[in-house]
Short mmCIF file of C-alpha atoms in Angstrom, two decimals:
data_model
loop_
_atom_site.label_atom_id
_atom_site.label_comp_id
_atom_site.label_asym_id
_atom_site.label_seq_id
_atom_site.Cartn_x
_atom_site.Cartn_y
_atom_site.Cartn_z
CA MET A 1 -0.30 -0.16 0.22
CA PRO A 2 1.38 2.93 -0.84
CA GLY A 3 2.39 5.39 2.29
CA ARG A 4 0.01 8.06 0.93
CA SER A 5 -2.91 5.46 1.04
CA LYS A 6 -1.36 4.28 5.02
CA ARG A 7 -1.34 8.05 5.96
CA THR A 8 -4.73 8.73 4.85
CA LEU A 9 -6.19 5.28 6.91
CA ILE A 10 -3.92 6.53 9.82
CA LEU A 11 -5.52 9.70 9.76
CA ILE A 12 -8.82 8.36 9.19
CA ALA A 13 -8.34 5.60 12.31
CA GLY A 14 -7.38 8.50 14.70
CA ALA A 15 -10.37 10.62 14.09
CA VAL A 16 -12.83 7.66 14.35
CA LEU A 17 -10.84 6.89 17.67
CA LEU A 18 -11.67 10.76 19.08
CA ILE A 19 -15.09 11.00 18.37
CA ASN A 20 -15.87 7.34 20.18
CA VAL A 21 -13.13 8.89 22.66
CA ALA A 22 -15.05 12.30 23.20
CA GLY A 23 -18.84 10.09 23.22
CA TRP A 24 -17.75 7.93 25.41
CA GLY A 25 -15.94 9.98 27.89
CA LEU A 26 -18.37 12.77 27.74
CA TYR A 27 -20.90 10.54 29.00
CA LEU A 28 -19.34 8.46 31.45
CA GLY A 29 -18.02 11.09 33.59
CA TYR A 30 -21.42 12.29 33.09
CA ALA A 31 -23.24 9.25 33.63
CA ARG A 32 -21.18 9.03 36.67
CA THR A 33 -22.57 11.99 38.05
CA LEU A 34 -26.11 10.86 37.99
CA PRO A 35 -28.56 8.64 40.71
CA ALA A 36 -27.59 5.71 39.78
CA GLY A 37 -31.66 4.78 39.20
CA SER A 38 -31.72 7.41 36.43
CA ALA A 39 -32.71 6.60 33.09
CA TYR A 40 -29.16 8.28 31.94
CA VAL A 41 -27.61 5.05 32.61
CA GLY A 42 -27.55 3.14 29.33
CA ILE A 43 -28.92 5.23 26.83
CA GLY A 44 -25.97 5.59 25.81
CA VAL A 45 -25.56 2.48 24.58
CA ILE A 46 -28.87 2.86 23.15
CA ALA A 47 -27.75 5.86 21.06
CA TYR A 48 -24.29 4.02 20.13
CA VAL A 49 -26.95 0.85 19.02
CA LEU A 50 -29.00 2.95 17.15
CA GLY A 51 -25.82 5.00 15.15
CA ILE A 52 -24.36 1.24 13.77
CA ARG A 53 -27.74 0.54 12.40
CA HIS A 54 -28.60 3.78 11.05
CA ALA A 55 -25.08 3.22 9.10
CA PHE A 56 -26.43 0.25 7.85
CA ASP A 57 -29.09 1.45 6.28
CA ALA A 58 -29.54 0.66 2.33
CA ASP A 59 -28.83 4.74 1.25
CA HIS A 60 -25.90 5.07 3.47
CA ILE A 61 -24.71 1.94 1.33
CA ALA A 62 -25.76 2.66 -1.89
CA ALA A 63 -24.10 6.03 -1.68
CA ILE A 64 -20.70 5.47 -0.30
CA ASP A 65 -20.02 2.16 -2.60
CA ASP A 66 -21.46 4.00 -5.81
CA SER A 67 -19.05 6.80 -5.01
CA ALA A 68 -16.38 4.46 -3.83
CA ARG A 69 -16.96 2.67 -7.18
CA LEU A 70 -17.27 6.52 -9.38
CA MET A 71 -13.74 7.67 -7.55
CA VAL A 72 -11.57 4.60 -7.59
CA ASN A 73 -12.36 4.67 -11.52
CA ASN A 74 -10.71 7.92 -12.14
CA GLY A 75 -7.78 6.42 -10.32
CA ARG A 76 -8.57 8.00 -6.47
CA ARG A 77 -8.51 5.42 -3.15
CA PRO A 78 -11.29 7.51 -1.44
CA PHE A 79 -10.85 5.50 1.90
CA ALA A 80 -12.79 8.36 4.38
CA LEU A 81 -15.43 8.46 1.83
CA GLY A 82 -17.70 6.76 4.29
CA PHE A 83 -16.12 8.99 7.64
CA PHE A 84 -17.19 12.37 6.24
CA PHE A 85 -20.79 11.13 4.90
CA ALA A 86 -20.79 9.38 8.29
CA LEU A 87 -20.20 12.85 9.88
CA GLY A 88 -22.13 14.69 7.59
CA HIS A 89 -24.82 12.93 8.37
CA SER A 90 -24.59 13.36 12.67
CA ALA A 91 -24.33 16.52 12.21
CA VAL A 92 -27.84 17.20 11.35
CA VAL A 93 -28.39 15.10 14.59
CA LEU A 94 -26.23 16.94 16.38
CA ILE A 95 -27.00 20.14 15.54
CA LEU A 96 -31.16 19.50 16.51
CA CYS A 97 -29.78 18.10 19.34
CA ILE A 98 -28.12 21.06 20.83
CA ILE A 99 -31.21 23.41 19.47
CA VAL A 100 -33.45 20.68 22.20
CA GLY A 101 -31.17 21.53 25.05
CA LEU A 102 -30.50 25.12 24.52
CA THR A 103 -34.37 25.18 24.10
CA ALA A 104 -35.55 22.40 26.36
CA GLY A 105 -39.26 22.26 26.41
CA ALA A 106 -40.09 24.82 24.47
CA LEU A 107 -39.24 23.47 21.06
CA SER A 108 -42.74 21.88 20.78
CA GLY A 109 -43.43 19.34 19.08
CA GLN A 110 -45.59 21.14 16.17
CA GLY A 111 -42.48 22.87 15.53
CA MET A 112 -40.16 19.85 15.18
CA GLU A 113 -42.99 18.44 12.85
CA LEU A 114 -42.56 21.65 10.97
CA PHE A 115 -38.60 21.16 10.58
CA GLN A 116 -39.69 17.59 10.01
CA ASP A 117 -41.63 17.89 6.78
CA ILE A 118 -39.50 20.81 5.04
CA GLY A 119 -36.38 18.84 6.04
CA GLY A 120 -38.02 15.66 5.02
CA ARG A 121 -38.85 17.20 1.85
CA ILE A 122 -35.30 18.01 0.94
CA GLY A 123 -33.53 15.16 2.46
CA THR A 124 -35.11 12.70 0.32
CA PHE A 125 -35.27 14.10 -2.94
CA ALA A 126 -31.48 15.24 -2.48
CA ALA A 127 -30.91 11.02 -1.73
CA ALA A 128 -33.40 10.20 -4.82
CA ALA A 129 -31.22 12.81 -7.15
CA PHE A 130 -27.86 11.99 -5.79
CA LEU A 131 -27.97 8.03 -5.84
CA LEU A 132 -30.22 7.97 -9.80
CA ILE A 133 -27.51 10.18 -11.32
CA VAL A 134 -24.59 7.81 -9.03
CA ALA A 135 -26.33 4.74 -10.76
CA TRP A 136 -26.52 5.82 -13.96
CA PHE A 137 -22.57 6.77 -14.33
CA ASN A 138 -21.68 2.87 -12.86
CA PHE A 139 -24.42 1.62 -15.07
CA ARG A 140 -21.71 3.66 -17.54
CA VAL A 141 -19.18 2.65 -16.15
CA LEU A 142 -20.78 -1.43 -16.69
CA GLY A 143 -21.04 -0.88 -20.29
CA GLN A 144 -16.80 -0.14 -20.88
CA LEU A 145 -16.51 -2.92 -18.65
CA TRP A 146 -18.60 -5.56 -20.30
CA ARG A 147 -16.87 -3.93 -23.20
CA THR A 148 -13.37 -4.01 -22.54
CA ASN A 149 -14.37 -8.35 -21.47
CA ARG A 150 -15.71 -9.50 -24.97
CA GLY A 151 -12.44 -7.29 -26.02
CA LEU A 152 -10.22 -9.67 -23.87
CA ARG A 153 -12.54 -12.16 -24.56
CA ASP A 154 -12.59 -12.33 -28.33
CA GLY A 155 -8.70 -11.63 -28.53
CA SER A 156 -9.01 -7.85 -29.77
CA LEU A 157 -7.54 -5.99 -26.82
CA THR A 158 -4.59 -7.51 -24.84
CA ASP A 159 -4.27 -6.87 -21.43
CA ALA A 160 -2.16 -3.70 -21.59
CA ASP A 161 -4.93 -2.03 -23.50
CA ALA A 162 -7.18 -3.35 -21.32
CA LYS A 163 -5.41 -1.75 -18.19
CA ASP A 164 -5.38 1.48 -20.45
CA GLN A 165 -8.61 1.27 -20.81
CA MET A 166 -9.31 1.30 -17.06
CA ARG A 167 -7.45 3.68 -15.71
CA GLN A 168 -8.71 6.49 -18.68
CA GLY A 169 -11.21 7.11 -16.08
CA GLY A 170 -14.60 5.07 -18.32
CA PRO A 171 -17.09 6.78 -19.83
CA MET A 172 -17.95 9.39 -17.84
CA SER A 173 -15.03 11.05 -17.80
CA ARG A 174 -14.55 11.16 -21.63
CA LEU A 175 -18.68 12.17 -21.38
CA LEU A 176 -17.87 14.97 -18.89
CA GLY A 177 -14.64 16.07 -18.59
CA ALA A 178 -13.04 17.78 -16.06
CA ARG A 179 -16.14 18.37 -14.63
CA LEU A 180 -16.68 15.31 -13.45
CA ASN A 181 -13.13 14.94 -11.74
CA ARG A 182 -14.17 18.33 -10.04
CA ASN A 183 -17.32 17.22 -8.27
CA LEU A 184 -15.85 13.59 -7.27
CA ARG A 185 -11.79 14.70 -6.58
CA SER A 186 -12.07 14.27 -3.02
CA SER A 187 -13.71 12.43 -0.26
CA TRP A 188 -14.72 15.54 2.32
CA GLN A 189 -17.46 16.33 -0.98
CA MET A 190 -19.59 13.88 0.68
CA LEU A 191 -19.61 16.00 3.51
CA PRO A 192 -22.54 18.01 2.51
CA ILE A 193 -24.01 15.36 0.22
CA GLY A 194 -24.17 13.16 3.80
CA PHE A 195 -25.95 16.50 5.70
CA LEU A 196 -28.38 16.50 2.74
CA PHE A 197 -29.31 12.87 3.57
CA GLY A 198 -29.84 13.73 6.99
CA LEU A 199 -32.29 16.27 6.86
CA GLY A 200 -34.99 14.00 6.03
CA LEU A 201 -35.16 12.51 9.60
CA GLU A 202 -37.62 9.62 8.39
CA THR A 203 -35.07 6.97 10.53
CA ALA A 204 -36.43 5.64 13.77
CA SER A 205 -32.58 5.84 15.11
CA GLU A 206 -32.76 9.74 14.83
CA VAL A 207 -36.26 9.76 15.57
CA ALA A 208 -35.49 7.95 18.77
CA LEU A 209 -32.03 9.47 19.88
CA LEU A 210 -34.23 13.44 19.62
CA SER A 211 -37.04 12.12 21.57
CA LEU A 212 -34.33 10.62 24.29
CA SER A 213 -32.92 14.26 24.36
CA ALA A 214 -35.90 15.79 24.31
CA GLU A 215 -37.84 13.80 26.97
CA GLY A 216 -34.53 14.54 28.86
CA ALA A 217 -34.43 18.46 28.25
CA ALA A 218 -37.89 18.77 28.69
CA SER A 219 -37.79 17.14 32.64
CA GLY A 220 -34.69 19.36 33.44
CA ALA A 221 -32.83 16.29 35.00
CA LEU A 222 -29.97 15.98 32.06
CA PRO A 223 -27.72 18.69 32.38
CA PHE A 224 -26.40 20.03 28.76
CA GLY A 225 -23.20 18.61 28.07
CA ALA A 226 -25.01 15.09 29.20
CA LEU A 227 -27.33 15.36 26.20
CA ILE A 228 -24.33 16.28 23.81
CA ALA A 229 -23.02 13.02 24.77
CA LEU A 230 -26.29 11.10 23.00
CA PRO A 231 -25.20 12.65 18.97
CA LEU A 232 -21.64 12.42 19.65
CA LEU A 233 -21.73 9.30 20.77
CA PHE A 234 -24.27 8.10 17.76
CA ALA A 235 -22.14 9.81 15.39
CA ALA A 236 -19.38 7.65 17.18
CA GLY A 237 -21.06 4.43 15.71
CA MET A 238 -21.97 5.25 12.58
CA SER A 239 -19.02 6.77 11.28
CA LEU A 240 -17.11 3.57 12.61
CA PHE A 241 -19.24 1.35 10.41
CA ASP A 242 -19.12 3.27 7.46
CA THR A 243 -16.25 4.18 7.43
CA ILE A 244 -15.30 0.33 7.57
CA ASP A 245 -17.84 -0.24 4.53
CA SER A 246 -15.91 3.10 2.41
CA ILE A 247 -12.60 1.38 3.13
CA ALA A 248 -13.57 -2.30 2.02
CA MET A 249 -15.47 -1.10 -0.96
CA VAL A 250 -12.35 1.14 -2.29
CA HIS A 251 -10.11 -2.39 -1.90
CA VAL A 252 -12.76 -4.41 -3.42
CA TYR A 253 -12.75 -2.09 -6.42
CA ALA A 254 -9.30 -1.34 -6.17
CA SER A 255 -8.27 -4.96 -5.70
CA THR A 256 -4.94 -5.10 -8.31
CA THR A 257 -4.34 -9.48 -9.18
CA ASP A 258 -2.75 -10.11 -12.48
CA ALA A 259 -5.39 -11.77 -13.87
CA THR A 260 -6.63 -8.73 -16.15
CA GLN A 261 -9.64 -10.97 -17.12
CA GLN A 262 -10.69 -11.88 -14.02
CA ARG A 263 -10.24 -8.03 -12.41
CA ILE A 264 -12.27 -6.23 -14.61
CA GLY A 265 -14.92 -10.11 -13.85
CA LEU A 266 -15.07 -8.69 -10.83
CA ASN A 267 -15.60 -5.01 -11.01
CA LEU A 268 -18.18 -6.28 -13.87
CA VAL A 269 -20.43 -8.01 -10.87
CA MET A 270 -19.94 -5.24 -7.72
CA THR A 271 -20.58 -2.44 -10.10
CA ALA A 272 -23.98 -4.58 -11.66
CA VAL A 273 -24.68 -5.12 -7.98
CA THR A 274 -23.72 -1.90 -6.92
CA ALA A 275 -25.78 0.25 -9.76
CA ALA A 276 -28.41 -1.50 -9.44
CA ILE A 277 -29.06 -1.17 -5.74
CA ALA A 278 -28.65 2.02 -6.25
CA THR A 279 -30.82 2.18 -8.70
CA ILE A 280 -33.44 0.90 -6.53
CA ILE A 281 -32.87 2.45 -3.74
CA GLY A 282 -33.25 6.19 -5.66
CA VAL A 283 -36.41 4.82 -7.14
CA VAL A 284 -37.72 4.21 -3.51
CA TYR A 285 -37.26 7.31 -2.47
CA LEU A 286 -38.56 9.39 -5.85
CA SER A 287 -41.89 6.98 -5.00
CA GLU A 288 -41.80 8.55 -1.70
CA VAL A 289 -41.26 12.09 -3.53
CA LEU A 290 -44.35 11.68 -5.78
CA VAL A 291 -46.49 9.70 -3.43
CA ARG A 292 -46.36 12.47 -0.94
CA GLU A 293 -45.87 16.19 -3.52
CA ALA A 294 -47.99 14.66 -6.33
CA GLY A 295 -50.54 11.75 -4.71
CA VAL A 296 -49.18 9.61 -6.80
CA THR A 297 -50.93 6.79 -4.44
CA LEU A 298 -50.20 3.83 -7.12
CA LEU A 299 -46.29 3.77 -6.35
CA SER A 300 -47.71 4.11 -2.56
CA PRO A 301 -46.06 0.04 -2.08
CA VAL A 302 -43.39 1.05 -3.41
CA ALA A 303 -42.64 4.30 -1.19
CA SER A 304 -43.34 1.75 1.80
CA LEU A 305 -40.17 -0.12 1.10
CA SER A 306 -38.22 2.78 2.93
CA ALA A 307 -39.26 1.51 5.94
CA HIS A 308 -37.49 -1.49 5.58
CA PHE A 309 -33.90 0.19 4.55
CA GLU A 310 -31.84 -0.92 8.45
CA THR A 311 -32.94 -4.76 6.80
CA PHE A 312 -31.95 -4.00 3.43
CA GLY A 313 -28.97 -2.72 4.55
CA TYR A 314 -27.94 -5.66 5.86
CA ILE A 315 -28.57 -8.22 3.04
CA ILE A 316 -26.93 -5.67 0.81
CA VAL A 317 -23.93 -6.63 2.73
CA SER A 318 -24.38 -10.02 2.76
CA ILE A 319 -24.28 -9.52 -0.94
CA TYR A 320 -21.10 -7.75 -0.63
CA ALA A 321 -19.66 -10.03 1.48
CA VAL A 322 -20.85 -13.21 -0.64
CA ILE A 323 -19.06 -11.95 -3.61
CA TRP A 324 -15.70 -10.68 -2.09
CA ALA A 325 -15.63 -13.87 -0.49
CA SER A 326 -16.13 -16.03 -3.53
CA ALA A 327 -14.12 -13.33 -5.91
CA LEU A 328 -10.78 -14.18 -2.84
CA LEU A 329 -11.32 -18.01 -3.18
CA VAL A 330 -11.24 -17.57 -7.55
CA ILE A 331 -7.98 -15.27 -7.40
CA ARG A 332 -6.21 -17.49 -4.86
CA ARG A 333 -6.98 -21.08 -6.79
CA THR A 334 -5.64 -19.21 -10.01
CA GLY A 335 -3.00 -17.88 -8.59
CA ARG A 336 -1.87 -21.26 -7.40
CA VAL A 337 -2.51 -22.82 -11.05
CA ALA A 338 -0.89 -19.91 -12.12
CA ALA A 339 2.15 -20.44 -9.73
CA ALA A 340 2.34 -24.31 -10.56
CA THR A 341 2.08 -23.55 -14.76
CA SER A 342 4.88 -20.98 -14.23
CA ALA A 343 7.19 -23.72 -12.16
CA ALA A 344 6.85 -26.26 -14.78
CA ARG A 345 7.79 -23.78 -17.80
CA LEU A 346 11.07 -22.92 -15.77
CA ASN A 347 11.89 -26.77 -15.04
CA PRO A 348 10.63 -28.93 -17.61
CA MET A 349 11.96 -31.69 -15.79
CA SER A 350 9.87 -31.86 -13.15
CA ALA A 351 7.15 -32.17 -14.93
CA PRO A 352 5.67 -35.84 -14.75
#
């Protein structure tokens, strides 16, 4: 691994560790000062688990994995994609929890519902647009990979030609040129995207966390610092697993095996799965917008699938894990065969 990539991974690990230490440190510090029977004792674990569960939402996985696919295709290694996405997303919850803490009981349920309504419209539309656009880009990549794979099979392309095509950035770079590179060149650009995704406040995780903060603030039993610890723990859990997801997917997409055709085959499968997932999740979000804003009730069954995004997220992770594990087995097996063939060529007398 290049030195720059190692430094990036170290910085990411340090940042995730810092958020976890800050969240747990603040929480445990206040937990010791509260009565043993306080409801606050144990809430920190709930907030952390809610963050972890939210990291496995299908929209998180689709956004991170699709962006990783595009940036790797442009020759980059965006290990911090998931971290910045989670940071932007959890910033929404942190800001709202601060508002809840400062206003205590003054922020009425009606006020929160108004924010959820406005934020929900923005967040849902932003998520649908982003996922569908990036899915379209990934389908373009899929077309290029398919043509490259076909060229390798029929002999019209050499390994060197195929590698050159994969390094050129794909059809999106030719289609959009410098504009695409400007738009997807750094991991930090996922921060505002994550923020837009978080505006919806549609998941049970965020709503539950805000409810915990609101109850504590309204009762006056919890100090302001104790309330802030909850969204920090939420961010800690979400950033940890979203970061792991982006690092894993960068390694998957940038897999460097000497067998060029195997690499292209793996990328074909992964890109097809990623683009399909982004399309499905984007269509669900778009259906929500059409049902809510245009009254297209025919799409209500599709829109209702958003309530099961956590479950979809676990299924998606499982699919990726199975594909990657299978690819590793094939690569190792092929590597052993190639090594044996090479040894036989170098030592013909040892062949049976």
